[in-house]
mmCIF file of C-alpha atoms in Angstrom:
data_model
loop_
_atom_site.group_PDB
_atom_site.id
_atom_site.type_symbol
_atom_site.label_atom_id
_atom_site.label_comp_id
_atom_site.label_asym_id
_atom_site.label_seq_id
_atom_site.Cartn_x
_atom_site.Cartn_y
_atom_site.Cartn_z
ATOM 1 C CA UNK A 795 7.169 40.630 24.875
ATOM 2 C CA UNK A 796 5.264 43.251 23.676
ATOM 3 C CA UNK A 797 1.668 42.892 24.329
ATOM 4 C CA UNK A 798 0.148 46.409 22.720
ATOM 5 C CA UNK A 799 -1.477 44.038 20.427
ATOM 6 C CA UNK A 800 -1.084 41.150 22.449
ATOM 7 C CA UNK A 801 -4.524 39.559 20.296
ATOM 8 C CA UNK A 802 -3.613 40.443 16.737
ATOM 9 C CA UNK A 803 -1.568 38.319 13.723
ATOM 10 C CA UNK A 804 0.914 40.483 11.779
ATOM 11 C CA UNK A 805 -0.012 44.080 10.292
ATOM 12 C CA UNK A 806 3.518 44.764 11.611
ATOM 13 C CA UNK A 807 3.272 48.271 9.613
ATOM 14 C CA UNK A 808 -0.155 49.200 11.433
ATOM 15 C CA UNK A 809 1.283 47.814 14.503
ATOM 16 C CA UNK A 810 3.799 50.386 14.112
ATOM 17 C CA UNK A 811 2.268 53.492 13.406
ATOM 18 C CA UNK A 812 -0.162 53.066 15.888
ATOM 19 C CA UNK A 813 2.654 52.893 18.482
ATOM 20 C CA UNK A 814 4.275 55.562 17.342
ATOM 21 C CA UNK A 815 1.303 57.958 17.257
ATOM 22 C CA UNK A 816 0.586 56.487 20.954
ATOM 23 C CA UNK A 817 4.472 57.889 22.168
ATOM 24 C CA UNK A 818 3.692 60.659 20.622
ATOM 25 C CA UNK A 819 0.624 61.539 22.033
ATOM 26 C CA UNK A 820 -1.166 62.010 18.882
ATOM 27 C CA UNK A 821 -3.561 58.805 18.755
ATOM 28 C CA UNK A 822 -6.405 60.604 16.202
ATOM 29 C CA UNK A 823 -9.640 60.725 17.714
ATOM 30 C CA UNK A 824 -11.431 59.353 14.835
ATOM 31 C CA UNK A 825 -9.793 56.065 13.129
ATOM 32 C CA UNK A 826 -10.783 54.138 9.977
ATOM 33 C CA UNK A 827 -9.830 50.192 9.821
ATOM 34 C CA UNK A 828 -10.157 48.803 6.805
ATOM 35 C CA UNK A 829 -9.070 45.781 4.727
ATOM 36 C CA UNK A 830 -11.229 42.245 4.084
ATOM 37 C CA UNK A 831 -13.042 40.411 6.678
ATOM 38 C CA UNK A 832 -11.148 38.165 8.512
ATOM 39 C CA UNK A 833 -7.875 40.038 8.963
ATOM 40 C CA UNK A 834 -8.236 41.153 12.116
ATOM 41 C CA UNK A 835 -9.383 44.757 12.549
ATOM 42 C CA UNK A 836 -12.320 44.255 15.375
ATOM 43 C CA UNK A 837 -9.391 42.802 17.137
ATOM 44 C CA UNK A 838 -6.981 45.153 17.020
ATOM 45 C CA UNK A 839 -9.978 47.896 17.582
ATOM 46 C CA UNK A 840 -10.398 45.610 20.833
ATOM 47 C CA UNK A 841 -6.882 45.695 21.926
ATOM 48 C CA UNK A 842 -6.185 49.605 21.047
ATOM 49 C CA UNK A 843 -9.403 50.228 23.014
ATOM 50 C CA UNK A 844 -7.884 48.079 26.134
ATOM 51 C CA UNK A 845 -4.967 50.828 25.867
ATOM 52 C CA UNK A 846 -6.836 53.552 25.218
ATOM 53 C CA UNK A 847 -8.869 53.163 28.092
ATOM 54 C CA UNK A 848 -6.609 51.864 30.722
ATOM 55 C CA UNK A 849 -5.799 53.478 33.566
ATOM 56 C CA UNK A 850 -2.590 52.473 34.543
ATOM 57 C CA UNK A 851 0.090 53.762 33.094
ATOM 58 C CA UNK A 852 1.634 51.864 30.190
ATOM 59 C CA UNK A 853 5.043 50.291 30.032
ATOM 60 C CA UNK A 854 7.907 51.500 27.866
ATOM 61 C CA UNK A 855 7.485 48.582 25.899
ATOM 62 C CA UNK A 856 3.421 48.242 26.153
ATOM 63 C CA UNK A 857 4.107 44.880 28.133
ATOM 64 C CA UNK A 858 1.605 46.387 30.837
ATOM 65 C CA UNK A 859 0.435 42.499 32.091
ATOM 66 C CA UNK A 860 -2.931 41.402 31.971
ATOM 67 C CA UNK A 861 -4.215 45.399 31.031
ATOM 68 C CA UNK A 862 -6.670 44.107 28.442
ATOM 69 C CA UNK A 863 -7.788 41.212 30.286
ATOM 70 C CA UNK A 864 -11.123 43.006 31.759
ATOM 71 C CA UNK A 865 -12.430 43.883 28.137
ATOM 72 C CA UNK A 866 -11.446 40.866 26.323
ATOM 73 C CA UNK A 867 -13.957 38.953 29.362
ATOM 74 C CA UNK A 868 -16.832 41.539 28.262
ATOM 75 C CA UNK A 869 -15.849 40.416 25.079
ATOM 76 C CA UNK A 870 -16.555 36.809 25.324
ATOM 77 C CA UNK A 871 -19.861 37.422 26.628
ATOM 78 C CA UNK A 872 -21.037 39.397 23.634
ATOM 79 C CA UNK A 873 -21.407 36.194 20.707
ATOM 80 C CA UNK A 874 -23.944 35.224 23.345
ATOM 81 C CA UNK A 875 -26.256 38.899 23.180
ATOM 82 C CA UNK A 876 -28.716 39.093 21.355
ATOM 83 C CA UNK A 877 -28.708 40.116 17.870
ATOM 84 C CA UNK A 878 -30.838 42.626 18.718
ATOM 85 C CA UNK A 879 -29.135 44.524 21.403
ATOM 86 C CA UNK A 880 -28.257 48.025 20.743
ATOM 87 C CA UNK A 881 -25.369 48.724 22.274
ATOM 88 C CA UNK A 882 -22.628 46.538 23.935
ATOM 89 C CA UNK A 883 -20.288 47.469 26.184
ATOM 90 C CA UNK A 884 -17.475 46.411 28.164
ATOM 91 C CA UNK A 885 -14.551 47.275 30.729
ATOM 92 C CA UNK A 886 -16.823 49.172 32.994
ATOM 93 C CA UNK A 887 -18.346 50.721 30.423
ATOM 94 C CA UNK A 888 -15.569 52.461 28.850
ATOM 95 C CA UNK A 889 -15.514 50.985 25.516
ATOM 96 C CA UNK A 890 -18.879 50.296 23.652
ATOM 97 C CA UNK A 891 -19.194 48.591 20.642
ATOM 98 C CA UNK A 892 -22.369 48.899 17.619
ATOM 99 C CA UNK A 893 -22.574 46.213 14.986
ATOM 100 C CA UNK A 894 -25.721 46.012 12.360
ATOM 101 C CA UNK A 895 -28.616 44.717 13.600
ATOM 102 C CA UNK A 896 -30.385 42.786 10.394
ATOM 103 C CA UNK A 897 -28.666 44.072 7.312
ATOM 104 C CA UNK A 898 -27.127 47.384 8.497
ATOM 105 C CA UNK A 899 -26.389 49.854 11.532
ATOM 106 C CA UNK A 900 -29.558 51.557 12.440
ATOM 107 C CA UNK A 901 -30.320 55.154 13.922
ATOM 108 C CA UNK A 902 -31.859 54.125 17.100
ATOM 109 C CA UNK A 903 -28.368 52.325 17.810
ATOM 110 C CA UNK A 904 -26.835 55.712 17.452
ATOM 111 C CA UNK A 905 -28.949 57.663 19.643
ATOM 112 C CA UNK A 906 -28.584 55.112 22.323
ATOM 113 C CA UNK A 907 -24.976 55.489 22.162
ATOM 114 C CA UNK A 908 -25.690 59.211 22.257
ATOM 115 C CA UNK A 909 -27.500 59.452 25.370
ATOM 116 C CA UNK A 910 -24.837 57.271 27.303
ATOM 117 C CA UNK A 911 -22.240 59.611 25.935
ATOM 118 C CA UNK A 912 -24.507 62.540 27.012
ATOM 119 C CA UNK A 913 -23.560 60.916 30.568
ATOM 120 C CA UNK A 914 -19.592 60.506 29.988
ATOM 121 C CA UNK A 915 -17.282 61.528 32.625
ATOM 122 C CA UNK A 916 -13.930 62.976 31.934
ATOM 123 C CA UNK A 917 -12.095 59.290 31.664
ATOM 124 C CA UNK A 918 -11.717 57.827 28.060
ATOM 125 C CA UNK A 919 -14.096 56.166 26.380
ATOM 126 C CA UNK A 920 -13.819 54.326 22.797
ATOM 127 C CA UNK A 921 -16.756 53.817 20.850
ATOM 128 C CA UNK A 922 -16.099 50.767 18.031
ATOM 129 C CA UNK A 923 -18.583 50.655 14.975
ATOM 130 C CA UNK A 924 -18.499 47.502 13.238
ATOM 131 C CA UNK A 925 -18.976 46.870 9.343
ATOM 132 C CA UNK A 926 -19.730 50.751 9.013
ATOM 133 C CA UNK A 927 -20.351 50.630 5.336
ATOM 134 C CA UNK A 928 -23.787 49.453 6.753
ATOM 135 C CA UNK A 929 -24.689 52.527 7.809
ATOM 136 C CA UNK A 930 -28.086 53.763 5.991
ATOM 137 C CA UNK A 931 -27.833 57.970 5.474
ATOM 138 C CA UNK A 932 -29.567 58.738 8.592
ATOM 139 C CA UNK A 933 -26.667 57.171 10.786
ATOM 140 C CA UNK A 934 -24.042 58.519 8.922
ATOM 141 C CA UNK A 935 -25.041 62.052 8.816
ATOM 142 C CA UNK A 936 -25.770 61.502 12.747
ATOM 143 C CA UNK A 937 -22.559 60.379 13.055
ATOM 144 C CA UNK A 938 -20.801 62.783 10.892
ATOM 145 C CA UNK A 939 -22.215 65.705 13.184
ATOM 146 C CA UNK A 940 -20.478 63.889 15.939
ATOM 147 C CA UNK A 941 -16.983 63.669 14.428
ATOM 148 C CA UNK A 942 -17.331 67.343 13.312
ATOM 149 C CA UNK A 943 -16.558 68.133 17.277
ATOM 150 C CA UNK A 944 -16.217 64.941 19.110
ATOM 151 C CA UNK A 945 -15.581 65.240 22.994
ATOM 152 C CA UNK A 946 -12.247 65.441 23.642
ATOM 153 C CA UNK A 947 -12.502 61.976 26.349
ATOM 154 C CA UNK A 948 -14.153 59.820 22.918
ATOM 155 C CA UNK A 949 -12.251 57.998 20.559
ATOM 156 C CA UNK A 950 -14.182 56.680 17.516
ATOM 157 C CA UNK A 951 -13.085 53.643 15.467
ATOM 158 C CA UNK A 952 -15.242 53.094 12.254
ATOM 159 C CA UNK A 953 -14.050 49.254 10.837
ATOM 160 C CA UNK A 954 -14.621 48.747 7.061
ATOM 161 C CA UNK A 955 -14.419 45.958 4.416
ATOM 162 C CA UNK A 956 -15.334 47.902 1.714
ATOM 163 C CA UNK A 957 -14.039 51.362 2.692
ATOM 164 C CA UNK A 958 -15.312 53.262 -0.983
ATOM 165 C CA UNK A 959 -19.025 52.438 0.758
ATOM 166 C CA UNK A 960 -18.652 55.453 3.332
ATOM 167 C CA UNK A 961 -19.497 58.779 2.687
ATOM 168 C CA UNK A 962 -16.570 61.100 1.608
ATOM 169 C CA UNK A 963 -17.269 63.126 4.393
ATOM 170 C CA UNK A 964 -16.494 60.946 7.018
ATOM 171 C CA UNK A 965 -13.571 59.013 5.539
ATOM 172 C CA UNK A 966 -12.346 63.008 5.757
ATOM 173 C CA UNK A 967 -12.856 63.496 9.168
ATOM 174 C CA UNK A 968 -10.593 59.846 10.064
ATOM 175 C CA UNK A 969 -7.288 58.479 9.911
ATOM 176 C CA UNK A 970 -7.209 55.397 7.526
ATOM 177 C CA UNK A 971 -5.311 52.435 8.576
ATOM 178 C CA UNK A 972 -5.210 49.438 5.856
ATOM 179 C CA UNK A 973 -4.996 45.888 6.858
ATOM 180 C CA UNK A 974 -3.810 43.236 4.363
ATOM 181 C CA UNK A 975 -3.062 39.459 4.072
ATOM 182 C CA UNK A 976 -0.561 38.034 6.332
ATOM 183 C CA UNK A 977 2.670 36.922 4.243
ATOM 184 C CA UNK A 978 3.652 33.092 4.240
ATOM 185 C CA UNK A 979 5.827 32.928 7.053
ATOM 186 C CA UNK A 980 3.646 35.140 9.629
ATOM 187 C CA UNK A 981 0.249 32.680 8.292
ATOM 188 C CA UNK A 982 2.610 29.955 9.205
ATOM 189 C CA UNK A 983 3.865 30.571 12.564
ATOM 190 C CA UNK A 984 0.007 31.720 13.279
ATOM 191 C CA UNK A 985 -1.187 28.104 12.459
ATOM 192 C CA UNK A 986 1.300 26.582 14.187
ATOM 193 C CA UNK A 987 1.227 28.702 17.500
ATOM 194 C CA UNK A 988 -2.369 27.069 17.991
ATOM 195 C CA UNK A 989 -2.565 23.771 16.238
ATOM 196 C CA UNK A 990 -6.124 23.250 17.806
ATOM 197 C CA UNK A 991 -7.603 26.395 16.851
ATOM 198 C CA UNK A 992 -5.961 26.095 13.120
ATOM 199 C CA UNK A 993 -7.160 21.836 12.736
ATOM 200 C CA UNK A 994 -6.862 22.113 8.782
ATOM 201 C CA UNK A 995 -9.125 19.485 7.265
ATOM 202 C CA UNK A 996 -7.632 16.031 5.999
ATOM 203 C CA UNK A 997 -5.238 16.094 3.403
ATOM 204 C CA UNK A 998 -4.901 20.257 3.417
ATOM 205 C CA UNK A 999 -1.782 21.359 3.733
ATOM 206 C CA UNK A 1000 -0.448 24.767 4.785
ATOM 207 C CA UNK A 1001 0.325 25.953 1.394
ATOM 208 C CA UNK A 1002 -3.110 25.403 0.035
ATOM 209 C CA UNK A 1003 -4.851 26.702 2.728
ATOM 210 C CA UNK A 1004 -2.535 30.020 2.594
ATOM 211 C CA UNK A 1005 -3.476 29.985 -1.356
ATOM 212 C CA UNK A 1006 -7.032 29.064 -0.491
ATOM 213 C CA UNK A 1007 -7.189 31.742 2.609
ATOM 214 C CA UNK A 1008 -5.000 34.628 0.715
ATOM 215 C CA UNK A 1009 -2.952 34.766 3.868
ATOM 216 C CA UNK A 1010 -6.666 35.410 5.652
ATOM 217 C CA UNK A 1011 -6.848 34.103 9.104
ATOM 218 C CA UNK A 1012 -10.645 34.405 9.395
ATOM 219 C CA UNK A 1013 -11.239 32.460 6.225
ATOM 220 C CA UNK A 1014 -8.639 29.918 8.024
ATOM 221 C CA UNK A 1015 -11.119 29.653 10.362
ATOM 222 C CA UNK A 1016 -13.721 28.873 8.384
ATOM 223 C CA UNK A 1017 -11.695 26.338 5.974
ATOM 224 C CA UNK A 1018 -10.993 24.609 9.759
ATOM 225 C CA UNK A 1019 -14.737 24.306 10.172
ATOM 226 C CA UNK A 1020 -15.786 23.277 6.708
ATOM 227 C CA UNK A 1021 -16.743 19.254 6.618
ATOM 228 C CA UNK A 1022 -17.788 19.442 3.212
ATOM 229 C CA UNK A 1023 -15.536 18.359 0.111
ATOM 230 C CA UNK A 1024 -14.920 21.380 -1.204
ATOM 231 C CA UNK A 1025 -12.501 20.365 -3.751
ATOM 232 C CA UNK A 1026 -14.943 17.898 -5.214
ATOM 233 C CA UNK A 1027 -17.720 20.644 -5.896
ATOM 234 C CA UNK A 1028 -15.781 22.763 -7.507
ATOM 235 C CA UNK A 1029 -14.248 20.239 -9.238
ATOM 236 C CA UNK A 1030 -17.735 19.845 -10.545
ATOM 237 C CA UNK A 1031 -18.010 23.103 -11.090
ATOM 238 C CA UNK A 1032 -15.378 23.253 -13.799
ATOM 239 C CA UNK A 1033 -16.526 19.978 -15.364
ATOM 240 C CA UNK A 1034 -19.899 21.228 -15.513
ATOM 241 C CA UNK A 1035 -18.755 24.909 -17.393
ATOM 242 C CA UNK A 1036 -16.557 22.565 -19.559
ATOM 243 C CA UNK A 1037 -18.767 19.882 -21.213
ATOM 244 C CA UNK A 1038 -22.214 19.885 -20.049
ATOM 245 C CA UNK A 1039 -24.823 21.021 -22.906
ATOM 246 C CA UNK A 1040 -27.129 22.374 -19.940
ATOM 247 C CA UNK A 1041 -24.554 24.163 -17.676
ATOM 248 C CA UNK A 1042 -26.794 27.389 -17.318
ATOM 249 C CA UNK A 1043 -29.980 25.265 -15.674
ATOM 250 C CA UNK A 1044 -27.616 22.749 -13.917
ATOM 251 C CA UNK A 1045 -25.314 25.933 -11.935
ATOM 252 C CA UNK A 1046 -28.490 27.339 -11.130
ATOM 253 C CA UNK A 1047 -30.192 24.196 -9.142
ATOM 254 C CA UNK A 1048 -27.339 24.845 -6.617
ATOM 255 C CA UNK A 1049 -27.885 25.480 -3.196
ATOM 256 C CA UNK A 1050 -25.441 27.874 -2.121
ATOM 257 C CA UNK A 1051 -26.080 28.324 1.161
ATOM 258 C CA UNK A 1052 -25.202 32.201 3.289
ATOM 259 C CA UNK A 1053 -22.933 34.670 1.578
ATOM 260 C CA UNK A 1054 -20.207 33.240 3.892
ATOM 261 C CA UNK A 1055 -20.574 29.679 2.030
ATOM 262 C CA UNK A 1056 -20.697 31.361 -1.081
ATOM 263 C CA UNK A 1057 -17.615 32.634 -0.522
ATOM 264 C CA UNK A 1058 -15.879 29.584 0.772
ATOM 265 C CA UNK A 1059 -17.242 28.334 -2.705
ATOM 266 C CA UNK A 1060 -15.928 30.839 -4.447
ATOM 267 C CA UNK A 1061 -12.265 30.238 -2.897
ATOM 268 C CA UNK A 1062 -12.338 26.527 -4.149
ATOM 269 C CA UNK A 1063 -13.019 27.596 -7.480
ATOM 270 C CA UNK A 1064 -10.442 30.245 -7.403
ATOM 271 C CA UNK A 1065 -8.193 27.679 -6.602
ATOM 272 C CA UNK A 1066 -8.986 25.017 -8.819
ATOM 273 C CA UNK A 1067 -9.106 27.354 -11.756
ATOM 274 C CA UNK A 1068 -5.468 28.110 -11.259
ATOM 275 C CA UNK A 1069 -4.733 24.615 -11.145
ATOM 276 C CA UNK A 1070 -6.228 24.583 -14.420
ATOM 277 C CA UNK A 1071 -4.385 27.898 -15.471
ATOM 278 C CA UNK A 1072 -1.066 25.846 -15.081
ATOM 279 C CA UNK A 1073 -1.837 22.907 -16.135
ATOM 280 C CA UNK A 1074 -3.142 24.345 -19.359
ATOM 281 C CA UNK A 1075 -0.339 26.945 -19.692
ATOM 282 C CA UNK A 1076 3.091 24.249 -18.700
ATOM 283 C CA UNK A 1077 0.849 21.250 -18.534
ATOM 284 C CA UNK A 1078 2.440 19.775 -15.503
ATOM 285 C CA UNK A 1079 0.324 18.242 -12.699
ATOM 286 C CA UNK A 1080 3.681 18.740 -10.067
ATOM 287 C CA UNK A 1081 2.066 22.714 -9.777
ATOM 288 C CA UNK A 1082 -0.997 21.894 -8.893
ATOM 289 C CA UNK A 1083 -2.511 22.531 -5.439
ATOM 290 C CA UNK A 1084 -5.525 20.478 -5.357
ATOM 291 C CA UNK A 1085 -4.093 17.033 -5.699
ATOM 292 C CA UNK A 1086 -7.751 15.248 -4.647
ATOM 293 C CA UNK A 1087 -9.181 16.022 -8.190
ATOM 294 C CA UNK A 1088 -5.973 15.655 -10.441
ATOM 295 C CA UNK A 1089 -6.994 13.272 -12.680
ATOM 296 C CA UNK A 1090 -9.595 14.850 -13.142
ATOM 297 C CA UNK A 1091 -7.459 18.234 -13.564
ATOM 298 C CA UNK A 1092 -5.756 16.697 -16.133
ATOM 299 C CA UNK A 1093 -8.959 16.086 -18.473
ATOM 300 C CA UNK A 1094 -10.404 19.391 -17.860
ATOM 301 C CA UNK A 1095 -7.735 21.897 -18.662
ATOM 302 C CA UNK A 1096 -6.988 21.234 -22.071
ATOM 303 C CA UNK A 1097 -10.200 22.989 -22.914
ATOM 304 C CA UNK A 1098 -8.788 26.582 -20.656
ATOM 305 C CA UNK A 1099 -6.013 27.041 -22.962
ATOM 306 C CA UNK A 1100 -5.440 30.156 -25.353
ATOM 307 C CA UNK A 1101 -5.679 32.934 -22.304
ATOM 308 C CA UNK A 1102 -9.359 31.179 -21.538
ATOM 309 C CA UNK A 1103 -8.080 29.962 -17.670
ATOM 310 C CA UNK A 1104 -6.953 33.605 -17.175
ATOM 311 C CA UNK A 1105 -10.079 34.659 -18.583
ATOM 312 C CA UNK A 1106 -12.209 33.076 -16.288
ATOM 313 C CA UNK A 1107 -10.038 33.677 -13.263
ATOM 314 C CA UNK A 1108 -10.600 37.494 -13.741
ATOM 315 C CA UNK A 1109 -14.653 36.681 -13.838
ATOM 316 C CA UNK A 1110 -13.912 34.521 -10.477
ATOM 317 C CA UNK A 1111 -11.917 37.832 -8.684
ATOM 318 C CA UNK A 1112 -14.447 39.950 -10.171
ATOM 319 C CA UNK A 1113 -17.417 37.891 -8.356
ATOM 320 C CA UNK A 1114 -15.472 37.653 -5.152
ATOM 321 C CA UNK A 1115 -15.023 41.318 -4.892
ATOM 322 C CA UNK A 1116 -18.760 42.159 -6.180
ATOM 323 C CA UNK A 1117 -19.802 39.160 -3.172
ATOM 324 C CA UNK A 1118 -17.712 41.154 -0.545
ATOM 325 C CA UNK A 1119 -19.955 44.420 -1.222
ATOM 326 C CA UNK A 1120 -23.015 42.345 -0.800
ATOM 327 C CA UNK A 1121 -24.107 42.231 -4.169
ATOM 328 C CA UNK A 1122 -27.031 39.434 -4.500
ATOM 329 C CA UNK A 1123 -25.240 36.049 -4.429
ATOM 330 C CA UNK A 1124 -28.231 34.822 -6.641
ATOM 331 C CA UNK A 1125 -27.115 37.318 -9.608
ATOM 332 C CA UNK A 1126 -23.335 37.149 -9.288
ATOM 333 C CA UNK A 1127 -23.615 33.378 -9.514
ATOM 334 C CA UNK A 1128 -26.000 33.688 -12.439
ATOM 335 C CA UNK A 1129 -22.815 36.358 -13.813
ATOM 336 C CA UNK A 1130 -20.533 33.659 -13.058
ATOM 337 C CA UNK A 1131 -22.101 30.608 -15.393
ATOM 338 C CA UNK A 1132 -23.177 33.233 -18.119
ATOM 339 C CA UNK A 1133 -19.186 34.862 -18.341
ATOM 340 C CA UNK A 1134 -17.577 31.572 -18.201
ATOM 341 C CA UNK A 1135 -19.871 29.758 -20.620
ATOM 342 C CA UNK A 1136 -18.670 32.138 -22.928
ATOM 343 C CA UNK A 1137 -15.183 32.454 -22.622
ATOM 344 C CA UNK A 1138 -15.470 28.453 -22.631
ATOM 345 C CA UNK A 1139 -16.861 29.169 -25.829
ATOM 346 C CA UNK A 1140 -14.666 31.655 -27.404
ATOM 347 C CA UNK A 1141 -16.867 34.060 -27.342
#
């Protein structure tokens, strides 16, 4: 069994380079993960880090038992910090990890991480910074400095979900590796490997929570831990765009909740606009996902015909993708019922 990534789902191709680079001896010292939230690149930042710092030597087929077991201990421990620690740090402190403090990665962060390095022996040490589009100007160009002539003992892995946010300069100075949704039959065998973990809610099946996740397994989780009916508010949510007179005033009373929620939101609507799509295009309910609301499917997408569906899908993807780069969720809903009202419209 091989166990290099003994804590990650799929990303077979990044799985793969990085191996390769490792038998090579060429593992860069500065690496970019990006890709959406959710797909596991703090993990496998975790697990490389394991490797990278172990000091036993590896097996032919990385199946070294139980190497990673220290760190992912440390690991557990650090949900329970608190959110205003500096610096964490596990496996004897070898590998240290900064995520934003607030809204963003802050300086003093850095130069605590700076004076422990200051202190580094000659054994390796990994240094993980977390959602480093966060990073005001101050850290970056600290960081940047760094990277210019990093120790040779450091490795530095910079994780990204919105990888056009970091300076030019820096994405120069690392070796990008992409992440990207998990096909059907990976998602799948994920689920069912930990039926517990993955508890989809009542009447969800694997297909629409695949659809509803994009093959994410961190929005999996969060579909797993969502009590609310989701299918019924944005079921609303199209019935409202489609025939209320005061759709502006009645979108914006909504309590959305964390951009997380948003999100979630955002998902349902997704998916019950290409229910709609379909069922406006071919007209037949046998395509549709979200069987809860399909009666009320059926009344709502005669008026999302002529291209409109599509239309408003784009708007939807649009929104998602501005929500992801942390664009107010206040104005990009207010986007959302202004765009839609139109296309309703025909305008």
């Amino acid at each position: 069994m091989n166990l290099f990534f003994s804590h990650l789902a799929g990303q077979e191709k990044f799985k793969k380079n990085i191996e390769g680079l490792w038998r090579e001896g060429r593992i860069p010292h500065t690496m970019i993960f990006y890709g959406e939230e959710g797909l596991g690149k703090t993990t496998a930042a975790l697990d490389l880090a394991a490797n990278l710092t172990n000091s036993l030597p590896m097996d032919e087929d990385f199946s070294q038992t139980g190497f990673s077991a220290d760190l992912w201990k440390d690991v557990a421990k650090w949900d329970k910090a608190s959110e205003k620690t500096l610096l964490l740090t596990g496996a004897k402190e070898s590998v240290w990890y900064l995520r934003p403090i607030g809204t963003g990665l802050r300086i003093d962060q850095f130069r605590a991480f700076l004076k422990e390095m200051a202190a580094f022996d000659d054994t390796p040490k990994v240094c993980i910074i977390d959602e480093a589009q966060t990073m005001k100007d101050e850290v970056a160009n600290s960081l940047l400095k760094t990277l210019e002539e990093p120790p040779a003992q450091v490795y530095f892995i910079l994780i990204t979900h919105d990888i056009h946010a970091l300076l030019s300069t820096i994405l120069s100075r690392g070796e990008k590796f992409g992440f990207f949704p998990l096909s059907f039959d990976v998602y799948r065998n994920l689920l069912m490997s930990d039926m517990d973990k993955y508890a989809l809610p009542s009447g969800m099946s694997m297909e629409m929570a695949y659809d509803l996740s994009v093959g994410n397994p961190g929005v999996t989780m969060d579909l797993c831990k969502d009590d609310e009916p989701e299918p019924d508010r944005a079921m609303r949510f199209w019935e409202t765009i489609t025939w209320s007179s005061m759709s502006f005033s009645t979108l914006f009373s909504w309590k959305l909740g964390e951009r997380k929620d948003f999100l979630r939101l955002l998902r349902w609507i997704l998916l019950v606009g290409r229910d709609i799509m379909v069922m406006s295009d071919v007209g037949d309910i046998s395509f549709a996902r979200c069987n809860q609301v399909e009666e009320r499917l059926r009344k709502v997408a005669p008026y999302w015909g002529e291209g409109r569906a599509q239309k408003a899908l784009d708007v939807l993807q649009t929104a998602e993708l501005a929500c992801r780069r942390n664009i107010s969720v206040k104005n990009i809903w207010d986007m959302i019922a202004i765009r839609l009202s139109h296309i309703k419209r025909g305008i």
